[in-house]
PDB file of C-alpha atoms in Angstrom:
ATOM      1  CA  MET A   1       0.046   0.021   0.040  1.00  0.00           C
ATOM      2  CA  GLU A   2       1.315   3.424  -0.959  1.00  0.00           C
ATOM      3  CA  ILE A   3       0.107   6.946  -0.867  1.00  0.00           C
ATOM      4  CA  LYS A   4       1.016   9.740  -3.195  1.00  0.00           C
ATOM      5  CA  PHE A   5      -0.307  13.221  -3.132  1.00  0.00           C
ATOM      6  CA  LYS A   6      -0.281  16.568  -4.915  1.00  0.00           C
ATOM      7  CA  ASN A   7      -1.529  19.966  -3.941  1.00  0.00           C
ATOM      8  CA  VAL A   8      -3.214  21.744  -6.867  1.00  0.00           C
ATOM      9  CA  SER A   9      -4.530  25.266  -6.248  1.00  0.00           C
ATOM     10  CA  GLY A  10      -5.411  24.666  -2.713  1.00  0.00           C
ATOM     11  CA  LYS A  11      -7.001  21.213  -3.459  1.00  0.00           C
ATOM     12  CA  LEU A  12      -5.237  18.211  -2.027  1.00  0.00           C
ATOM     13  CA  TYR A  13      -5.286  15.088  -4.213  1.00  0.00           C
ATOM     14  CA  VAL A  14      -4.473  11.808  -2.481  1.00  0.00           C
ATOM     15  CA  TYR A  15      -3.707   8.767  -4.740  1.00  0.00           C
ATOM     16  CA  LEU A  16      -3.967   5.302  -3.022  1.00  0.00           C
ATOM     17  CA  TYR A  17      -2.057   2.447  -4.512  1.00  0.00           C
ATOM     18  CA  GLY A  18      -2.443  -1.208  -3.779  1.00  0.00           C
ATOM     19  CA  GLU A  19      -4.921  -3.075  -1.617  1.00  0.00           C
ATOM     20  CA  LEU A  20      -6.858  -1.499   1.186  1.00  0.00           C
ATOM     21  CA  ASP A  21      -7.899  -3.918   3.923  1.00  0.00           C
ATOM     22  CA  GLU A  22      -7.501  -4.545   7.668  1.00  0.00           C
ATOM     23  CA  TYR A  23      -3.770  -5.143   7.305  1.00  0.00           C
ATOM     24  CA  THR A  24      -2.869  -2.155   5.186  1.00  0.00           C
ATOM     25  CA  SER A  25      -5.282   0.286   6.712  1.00  0.00           C
ATOM     26  CA  ARG A  26      -3.647  -0.147  10.077  1.00  0.00           C
ATOM     27  CA  SER A  27      -0.279   0.868   8.521  1.00  0.00           C
ATOM     28  CA  ILE A  28      -1.385   3.915   6.421  1.00  0.00           C
ATOM     29  CA  ARG A  29      -3.904   5.474   8.768  1.00  0.00           C
ATOM     30  CA  GLY A  30      -1.333   7.432  10.720  1.00  0.00           C
ATOM     31  CA  LEU A  31       0.630   8.320   7.598  1.00  0.00           C
ATOM     32  CA  LEU A  32      -2.347   9.707   5.775  1.00  0.00           C
ATOM     33  CA  ASP A  33      -3.596  11.574   8.857  1.00  0.00           C
ATOM     34  CA  ASN A  34      -0.219  13.222   9.256  1.00  0.00           C
ATOM     35  CA  LEU A  35      -0.563  14.346   5.680  1.00  0.00           C
ATOM     36  CA  LEU A  36      -4.166  15.771   6.134  1.00  0.00           C
ATOM     37  CA  ASP A  37      -2.871  17.575   9.242  1.00  0.00           C
ATOM     38  CA  GLN A  38      -0.357  19.397   7.240  1.00  0.00           C
ATOM     39  CA  TYR A  39      -3.109  20.801   4.902  1.00  0.00           C
ATOM     40  CA  PRO A  40      -5.855  21.847   7.267  1.00  0.00           C
ATOM     41  CA  HIS A  41      -6.861  24.753   5.099  1.00  0.00           C
ATOM     42  CA  SER A  42      -7.353  22.868   1.855  1.00  0.00           C
ATOM     43  CA  LYS A  43     -10.364  23.808  -0.318  1.00  0.00           C
ATOM     44  CA  ALA A  44     -11.152  20.071  -0.645  1.00  0.00           C
ATOM     45  CA  VAL A  45      -9.325  16.658  -0.341  1.00  0.00           C
ATOM     46  CA  VAL A  46      -9.968  14.273  -3.362  1.00  0.00           C
ATOM     47  CA  PHE A  47      -9.169  10.561  -2.776  1.00  0.00           C
ATOM     48  CA  ASN A  48      -8.274   9.101  -6.105  1.00  0.00           C
ATOM     49  CA  LEU A  49      -8.850   5.358  -6.106  1.00  0.00           C
ATOM     50  CA  ALA A  50      -7.915   4.546  -9.744  1.00  0.00           C
ATOM     51  CA  ASN A  51      -4.880   2.538  -8.603  1.00  0.00           C
ATOM     52  CA  LEU A  52      -6.598   0.802  -5.754  1.00  0.00           C
ATOM     53  CA  SER A  53      -6.707  -2.883  -6.865  1.00  0.00           C
ATOM     54  CA  PHE A  54      -8.741  -4.148  -3.876  1.00  0.00           C
ATOM     55  CA  MET A  55     -10.937  -2.815  -1.080  1.00  0.00           C
ATOM     56  CA  ASP A  56     -13.366  -4.327   1.388  1.00  0.00           C
ATOM     57  CA  SER A  57     -15.591  -2.842   4.029  1.00  0.00           C
ATOM     58  CA  THR A  58     -12.585  -2.003   6.248  1.00  0.00           C
ATOM     59  CA  GLY A  59     -11.661   0.376   3.474  1.00  0.00           C
ATOM     60  CA  LEU A  60     -15.058   1.908   3.781  1.00  0.00           C
ATOM     61  CA  GLY A  61     -14.506   2.453   7.500  1.00  0.00           C
ATOM     62  CA  PHE A  62     -11.098   3.932   6.647  1.00  0.00           C
ATOM     63  CA  LEU A  63     -12.592   6.352   4.133  1.00  0.00           C
ATOM     64  CA  ILE A  64     -15.369   7.377   6.590  1.00  0.00           C
ATOM     65  CA  GLY A  65     -12.851   7.833   9.257  1.00  0.00           C
ATOM     66  CA  ARG A  66     -10.905  10.306   7.038  1.00  0.00           C
ATOM     67  CA  TYR A  67     -14.192  12.141   6.144  1.00  0.00           C
ATOM     68  CA  LYS A  68     -14.834  12.714   9.789  1.00  0.00           C
ATOM     69  CA  LYS A  69     -11.369  14.015  10.404  1.00  0.00           C
ATOM     70  CA  LEU A  70     -11.625  16.434   7.478  1.00  0.00           C
ATOM     71  CA  LYS A  71     -15.112  17.507   8.641  1.00  0.00           C
ATOM     72  CA  ASN A  72     -13.556  18.733  11.832  1.00  0.00           C
ATOM     73  CA  TYR A  73     -11.250  21.008   9.752  1.00  0.00           C
ATOM     74  CA  GLY A  74     -14.350  22.027   7.632  1.00  0.00           C
ATOM     75  CA  VAL A  75     -12.645  20.524   4.571  1.00  0.00           C
ATOM     76  CA  PRO A  76     -15.038  18.608   2.056  1.00  0.00           C
ATOM     77  CA  ALA A  77     -13.948  15.237   0.913  1.00  0.00           C
ATOM     78  CA  TYR A  78     -14.416  13.620  -2.561  1.00  0.00           C
ATOM     79  CA  ILE A  79     -13.869  10.361  -4.231  1.00  0.00           C
ATOM     80  CA  GLU A  80     -12.399  10.049  -7.661  1.00  0.00           C
ATOM     81  CA  SER A  81     -12.018   7.228 -10.256  1.00  0.00           C
ATOM     82  CA  PRO A  82     -12.856   4.069  -8.330  1.00  0.00           C
ATOM     83  CA  THR A  83     -12.518   0.874 -10.362  1.00  0.00           C
ATOM     84  CA  TYR A  84     -15.704  -1.100 -11.130  1.00  0.00           C
ATOM     85  CA  ASP A  85     -15.295  -3.678  -8.320  1.00  0.00           C
ATOM     86  CA  ILE A  86     -14.474  -0.988  -5.724  1.00  0.00           C
ATOM     87  CA  GLU A  87     -17.414   1.125  -6.816  1.00  0.00           C
ATOM     88  CA  LYS A  88     -19.596  -1.940  -5.963  1.00  0.00           C
ATOM     89  CA  VAL A  89     -18.504  -1.815  -2.358  1.00  0.00           C
ATOM     90  CA  LEU A  90     -18.744   2.036  -2.196  1.00  0.00           C
ATOM     91  CA  ASP A  91     -22.327   1.956  -3.801  1.00  0.00           C
ATOM     92  CA  LEU A  92     -23.599  -0.554  -1.041  1.00  0.00           C
ATOM     93  CA  SER A  93     -22.701   1.841   1.765  1.00  0.00           C
ATOM     94  CA  GLY A  94     -24.134   5.057   0.383  1.00  0.00           C
ATOM     95  CA  ILE A  95     -20.785   6.722   1.101  1.00  0.00           C
ATOM     96  CA  TYR A  96     -21.173   9.102  -1.852  1.00  0.00           C
ATOM     97  CA  GLN A  97     -23.910  11.039   0.180  1.00  0.00           C
ATOM     98  CA  ILE A  98     -21.101  12.354   2.445  1.00  0.00           C
ATOM     99  CA  MET A  99     -18.034  12.002   0.092  1.00  0.00           C
ATOM    100  CA  PRO A 100     -19.457  12.686  -3.525  1.00  0.00           C
ATOM    101  CA  LYS A 101     -17.856  11.166  -6.506  1.00  0.00           C
ATOM    102  CA  ILE A 102     -16.439  13.677  -8.847  1.00  0.00           C
TER     103      ILE A 102
ATOM    104  CA  MET B   1     -22.651 -37.084 -16.023  1.00  0.00           C
ATOM    105  CA  GLN B   2     -21.175 -36.413 -12.645  1.00  0.00           C
ATOM    106  CA  GLU B   3     -20.101 -32.921 -11.807  1.00  0.00           C
ATOM    107  CA  LYS B   4     -16.440 -32.176 -11.567  1.00  0.00           C
ATOM    108  CA  THR B   5     -15.524 -31.479  -7.908  1.00  0.00           C
ATOM    109  CA  ASN B   6     -12.566 -30.126  -6.027  1.00  0.00           C
ATOM    110  CA  LYS B   7     -11.750 -29.365  -2.380  1.00  0.00           C
ATOM    111  CA  MET B   8      -9.208 -27.448  -0.423  1.00  0.00           C
ATOM    112  CA  SER B   9      -8.531 -26.506   3.224  1.00  0.00           C
ATOM    113  CA  LEU B  10      -6.436 -23.736   4.698  1.00  0.00           C
ATOM    114  CA  LYS B  11      -5.577 -22.987   8.271  1.00  0.00           C
ATOM    115  CA  PHE B  12      -3.767 -19.760   9.466  1.00  0.00           C
ATOM    116  CA  ILE B  13      -3.206 -17.590  12.507  1.00  0.00           C
ATOM    117  CA  SER B  14      -5.535 -14.715  12.896  1.00  0.00           C
ATOM    118  CA  LEU B  15      -2.949 -12.102  11.770  1.00  0.00           C
ATOM    119  CA  SER B  16      -4.142  -9.349   9.446  1.00  0.00           C
ATOM    120  CA  GLU B  17      -1.206  -9.897   7.178  1.00  0.00           C
ATOM    121  CA  ASN B  18      -2.878 -13.301   6.291  1.00  0.00           C
ATOM    122  CA  GLU B  19      -5.741 -11.569   4.647  1.00  0.00           C
ATOM    123  CA  PRO B  20      -4.070 -11.060   1.303  1.00  0.00           C
ATOM    124  CA  PHE B  21      -2.835 -14.665   1.676  1.00  0.00           C
ATOM    125  CA  ALA B  22      -6.365 -15.992   2.078  1.00  0.00           C
ATOM    126  CA  ARG B  23      -7.657 -13.880  -0.804  1.00  0.00           C
ATOM    127  CA  SER B  24      -4.875 -15.048  -3.198  1.00  0.00           C
ATOM    128  CA  CYS B  25      -5.528 -18.730  -2.216  1.00  0.00           C
ATOM    129  CA  ILE B  26      -9.292 -18.495  -2.902  1.00  0.00           C
ATOM    130  CA  GLN B  27      -8.597 -16.718  -6.100  1.00  0.00           C
ATOM    131  CA  ALA B  28      -6.285 -19.401  -7.390  1.00  0.00           C
ATOM    132  CA  PHE B  29      -8.676 -22.203  -6.292  1.00  0.00           C
ATOM    133  CA  CYS B  30     -11.589 -20.490  -8.187  1.00  0.00           C
ATOM    134  CA  LEU B  31      -9.635 -20.064 -11.496  1.00  0.00           C
ATOM    135  CA  PRO B  32     -10.267 -23.601 -12.965  1.00  0.00           C
ATOM    136  CA  LEU B  33     -14.031 -22.666 -12.967  1.00  0.00           C
ATOM    137  CA  ASN B  34     -13.363 -19.750 -15.316  1.00  0.00           C
ATOM    138  CA  PRO B  35     -15.008 -17.070 -13.361  1.00  0.00           C
ATOM    139  CA  THR B  36     -15.291 -13.508 -14.789  1.00  0.00           C
ATOM    140  CA  ILE B  37     -12.863 -10.996 -13.140  1.00  0.00           C
ATOM    141  CA  SER B  38     -15.850  -9.437 -11.345  1.00  0.00           C
ATOM    142  CA  GLU B  39     -17.191 -12.797 -10.032  1.00  0.00           C
ATOM    143  CA  LEU B  40     -13.606 -13.485  -8.806  1.00  0.00           C
ATOM    144  CA  ASN B  41     -13.465 -10.229  -7.027  1.00  0.00           C
ATOM    145  CA  ASP B  42     -16.946 -10.867  -5.372  1.00  0.00           C
ATOM    146  CA  VAL B  43     -15.455 -14.108  -3.889  1.00  0.00           C
ATOM    147  CA  LYS B  44     -12.162 -12.414  -2.846  1.00  0.00           C
ATOM    148  CA  THR B  45     -14.112  -9.587  -1.174  1.00  0.00           C
ATOM    149  CA  ALA B  46     -16.477 -11.786   0.635  1.00  0.00           C
ATOM    150  CA  VAL B  47     -13.705 -14.068   2.004  1.00  0.00           C
ATOM    151  CA  SER B  48     -11.760 -10.916   3.069  1.00  0.00           C
ATOM    152  CA  GLU B  49     -14.803  -9.768   5.020  1.00  0.00           C
ATOM    153  CA  ALA B  50     -15.248 -13.137   6.809  1.00  0.00           C
ATOM    154  CA  VAL B  51     -11.590 -13.369   7.607  1.00  0.00           C
ATOM    155  CA  THR B  52     -11.474  -9.737   8.802  1.00  0.00           C
ATOM    156  CA  ASN B  53     -14.297 -10.637  11.155  1.00  0.00           C
ATOM    157  CA  CYS B  54     -12.238 -13.588  12.619  1.00  0.00           C
ATOM    158  CA  ILE B  55      -9.217 -11.310  13.168  1.00  0.00           C
ATOM    159  CA  VAL B  56     -11.038  -8.254  14.585  1.00  0.00           C
ATOM    160  CA  HIS B  57     -14.020  -9.799  16.448  1.00  0.00           C
ATOM    161  CA  ALA B  58     -13.431 -13.484  17.120  1.00  0.00           C
ATOM    162  CA  TYR B  59      -9.876 -13.062  18.412  1.00  0.00           C
ATOM    163  CA  PRO B  60      -9.554  -9.459  19.424  1.00  0.00           C
ATOM    164  CA  ASP B  61      -6.874  -9.945  22.161  1.00  0.00           C
ATOM    165  CA  ARG B  62      -5.172 -13.189  21.095  1.00  0.00           C
ATOM    166  CA  ALA B  63      -4.085 -15.145  18.095  1.00  0.00           C
ATOM    167  CA  GLY B  64      -6.384 -18.049  17.136  1.00  0.00           C
ATOM    168  CA  ILE B  65      -6.841 -20.395  14.166  1.00  0.00           C
ATOM    169  CA  VAL B  66      -8.902 -19.276  11.114  1.00  0.00           C
ATOM    170  CA  SER B  67      -9.974 -22.089   8.893  1.00  0.00           C
ATOM    171  CA  VAL B  68     -11.011 -21.534   5.265  1.00  0.00           C
ATOM    172  CA  GLU B  69     -12.463 -24.648   3.534  1.00  0.00           C
ATOM    173  CA  ALA B  70     -13.734 -24.517  -0.154  1.00  0.00           C
ATOM    174  CA  GLU B  71     -15.402 -27.012  -2.299  1.00  0.00           C
ATOM    175  CA  THR B  72     -16.292 -26.570  -5.988  1.00  0.00           C
ATOM    176  CA  ALA B  73     -18.888 -28.584  -7.920  1.00  0.00           C
ATOM    177  CA  GLY B  74     -19.818 -27.862 -11.474  1.00  0.00           C
ATOM    178  CA  ASN B  75     -19.937 -24.058 -11.664  1.00  0.00           C
ATOM    179  CA  ARG B  76     -20.408 -23.281  -7.992  1.00  0.00           C
ATOM    180  CA  ILE B  77     -18.131 -22.753  -5.033  1.00  0.00           C
ATOM    181  CA  HIS B  78     -18.990 -23.434  -1.418  1.00  0.00           C
ATOM    182  CA  ILE B  79     -16.833 -21.670   1.096  1.00  0.00           C
ATOM    183  CA  LYS B  80     -16.832 -22.303   4.840  1.00  0.00           C
ATOM    184  CA  ILE B  81     -14.850 -19.983   7.211  1.00  0.00           C
ATOM    185  CA  THR B  82     -14.556 -21.145  10.833  1.00  0.00           C
ATOM    186  CA  ASP B  83     -13.089 -19.642  13.934  1.00  0.00           C
ATOM    187  CA  GLU B  84     -13.080 -20.810  17.547  1.00  0.00           C
ATOM    188  CA  GLY B  85     -13.176 -17.316  19.061  1.00  0.00           C
ATOM    189  CA  ASN B  86     -15.673 -15.134  20.906  1.00  0.00           C
ATOM    190  CA  GLY B  87     -18.812 -15.872  18.766  1.00  0.00           C
ATOM    191  CA  ILE B  88     -21.630 -13.549  18.062  1.00  0.00           C
ATOM    192  CA  GLU B  89     -24.325 -12.625  20.713  1.00  0.00           C
ATOM    193  CA  ASP B  90     -27.018 -11.659  18.241  1.00  0.00           C
ATOM    194  CA  VAL B  91     -26.467 -12.880  14.641  1.00  0.00           C
ATOM    195  CA  THR B  92     -29.623 -11.093  13.408  1.00  0.00           C
ATOM    196  CA  LYS B  93     -28.244  -7.881  14.643  1.00  0.00           C
ATOM    197  CA  ALA B  94     -24.730  -8.521  13.505  1.00  0.00           C
ATOM    198  CA  VAL B  95     -25.807  -8.947   9.900  1.00  0.00           C
ATOM    199  CA  GLU B  96     -27.720  -5.633   9.781  1.00  0.00           C
ATOM    200  CA  PRO B  97     -26.217  -2.985   7.652  1.00  0.00           C
ATOM    201  CA  PHE B  98     -23.978  -0.441   9.519  1.00  0.00           C
ATOM    202  CA  PHE B  99     -24.291  -2.455  12.717  1.00  0.00           C
ATOM    203  CA  THR B 100     -20.916  -2.574  14.605  1.00  0.00           C
ATOM    204  CA  THR B 101     -19.942  -3.484  18.193  1.00  0.00           C
ATOM    205  CA  ARG B 102     -16.986  -1.034  17.817  1.00  0.00           C
ATOM    206  CA  PRO B 103     -18.268   2.363  16.664  1.00  0.00           C
ATOM    207  CA  GLU B 104     -15.213   3.964  18.154  1.00  0.00           C
ATOM    208  CA  GLU B 105     -12.857   2.119  15.758  1.00  0.00           C
ATOM    209  CA  GLU B 106     -13.851   3.406  12.314  1.00  0.00           C
ATOM    210  CA  ARG B 107     -15.805   0.247  11.556  1.00  0.00           C
ATOM    211  CA  SER B 108     -18.258   0.476   8.706  1.00  0.00           C
ATOM    212  CA  GLY B 109     -20.493  -2.323   9.962  1.00  0.00           C
ATOM    213  CA  MET B 110     -20.871  -3.412   6.309  1.00  0.00           C
ATOM    214  CA  GLY B 111     -19.027  -6.693   6.380  1.00  0.00           C
ATOM    215  CA  PHE B 112     -22.023  -9.155   6.365  1.00  0.00           C
ATOM    216  CA  THR B 113     -23.863  -6.749   3.955  1.00  0.00           C
ATOM    217  CA  VAL B 114     -20.996  -7.054   1.466  1.00  0.00           C
ATOM    218  CA  MET B 115     -20.892 -10.819   1.839  1.00  0.00           C
ATOM    219  CA  LYS B 116     -24.575 -11.097   1.201  1.00  0.00           C
ATOM    220  CA  ALA B 117     -24.536  -8.737  -1.738  1.00  0.00           C
ATOM    221  CA  PHE B 118     -21.488 -10.409  -3.435  1.00  0.00           C
ATOM    222  CA  MET B 119     -22.316 -14.033  -2.846  1.00  0.00           C
ATOM    223  CA  ASP B 120     -25.532 -15.929  -3.774  1.00  0.00           C
ATOM    224  CA  ASP B 121     -26.083 -17.402  -0.319  1.00  0.00           C
ATOM    225  CA  VAL B 122     -24.674 -16.697   3.103  1.00  0.00           C
ATOM    226  CA  LYS B 123     -25.282 -18.486   6.304  1.00  0.00           C
ATOM    227  CA  VAL B 124     -23.915 -17.515   9.741  1.00  0.00           C
ATOM    228  CA  LEU B 125     -23.843 -19.855  12.684  1.00  0.00           C
ATOM    229  CA  SER B 126     -22.385 -18.714  15.961  1.00  0.00           C
ATOM    230  CA  LYS B 127     -22.308 -19.479  19.631  1.00  0.00           C
ATOM    231  CA  PRO B 128     -20.889 -17.020  22.176  1.00  0.00           C
ATOM    232  CA  GLY B 129     -17.691 -18.393  23.594  1.00  0.00           C
ATOM    233  CA  GLU B 130     -17.420 -21.078  21.008  1.00  0.00           C
ATOM    234  CA  GLY B 131     -16.916 -19.445  17.644  1.00  0.00           C
ATOM    235  CA  THR B 132     -18.470 -18.723  14.318  1.00  0.00           C
ATOM    236  CA  VAL B 133     -18.987 -20.522  11.051  1.00  0.00           C
ATOM    237  CA  VAL B 134     -19.836 -18.523   7.851  1.00  0.00           C
ATOM    238  CA  GLU B 135     -20.912 -20.602   4.946  1.00  0.00           C
ATOM    239  CA  MET B 136     -21.181 -18.917   1.451  1.00  0.00           C
ATOM    240  CA  VAL B 137     -22.091 -20.077  -2.002  1.00  0.00           C
ATOM    241  CA  LYS B 138     -21.336 -18.491  -5.389  1.00  0.00           C
ATOM    242  CA  PHE B 139     -22.401 -19.653  -8.780  1.00  0.00           C
ATOM    243  CA  PHE B 140     -20.187 -18.650 -11.629  1.00  0.00           C
ATOM    244  CA  SER B 141     -21.772 -17.762 -14.939  1.00  0.00           C
ATOM    245  CA  SER B 142     -19.195 -19.297 -17.190  1.00  0.00           C
ATOM    246  CA  GLY B 143     -18.825 -22.904 -16.036  1.00  0.00           C
ATOM    247  CA  ASN B 144     -15.616 -24.799 -17.117  1.00  0.00           C
ATOM    248  CA  ASP B 145     -14.574 -25.983 -20.605  1.00  0.00           C
ATOM    249  CA  ALA B 146     -14.845 -29.710 -19.733  1.00  0.00           C
ATOM    250  CA  GLU B 147     -18.488 -29.259 -18.837  1.00  0.00           C
ATOM    251  CA  VAL B 148     -19.252 -27.478 -22.107  1.00  0.00           C
ATOM    252  CA  GLY B 149     -17.691 -30.321 -23.870  1.00  0.00           C
ATOM    253  CA  GLU B 150     -19.711 -32.860 -22.013  1.00  0.00           C
ATOM    254  CA  ARG B 151     -22.938 -31.050 -22.718  1.00  0.00           C
ATOM    255  CA  TRP B 152     -22.061 -30.994 -26.452  1.00  0.00           C
ATOM    256  CA  GLY B 153     -21.296 -34.695 -26.312  1.00  0.00           C
ATOM    257  CA  ASN B 154     -24.700 -35.351 -24.694  1.00  0.00           C
ATOM    258  CA  ASP B 155     -26.630 -33.294 -27.143  1.00  0.00           C
ATOM    259  CA  ALA B 156     -24.995 -35.180 -30.078  1.00  0.00           C
TER     260      ALA B 156
END
């Protein structure tokens, strides 16, 4: 699991690489939260899932956790480019109501 | 004509790093049935959910054994995931969408919902203090080449 990011005109784009499950979410949670803490005044944070090859409901909990953290900063969160299989998991949860797909 | 069958059994310790291992094994075991990529992902995701439950809920404070048994017959797979951990107090509640016993831990409460949505049948048997058995069935659309050959043979 790997995270890359870029800051474009005040918007933070976070790219997730690899498989997001119980194992990997434990290791990247702190890493990602440190990154989000460095950009508390972002206009938005966009989680790009194009390179995420697997995600189960632990990944949902992980994304919702980041949404809550960003909400405390008053920063809206979005999801971008999920694969077909990951979209199936996202759709089941109704997560787009709080983290819209762009 | 008798259906082609196959069986496998896997036991591992309830460490989260064994999740990708369990997914890879079940994926490899399904391949002879020619599943579509999407069907394969459904099975991998459902197995990942059940194994996560064993690691997080069955054995929260200790390592225990997780058992994954699978059997294929024709174009279907039957998977049984067993632990001897804490068990579930109220299975009806546990399988409800968004229900979690650990809301403080960023748990989505969607594990059983995903299993039910991605598999054709899911059964949960559990006894507090004794453990949990999750049984799941998935039918693959494609069937295997040998079967197609046999059907042609019969028709002729």
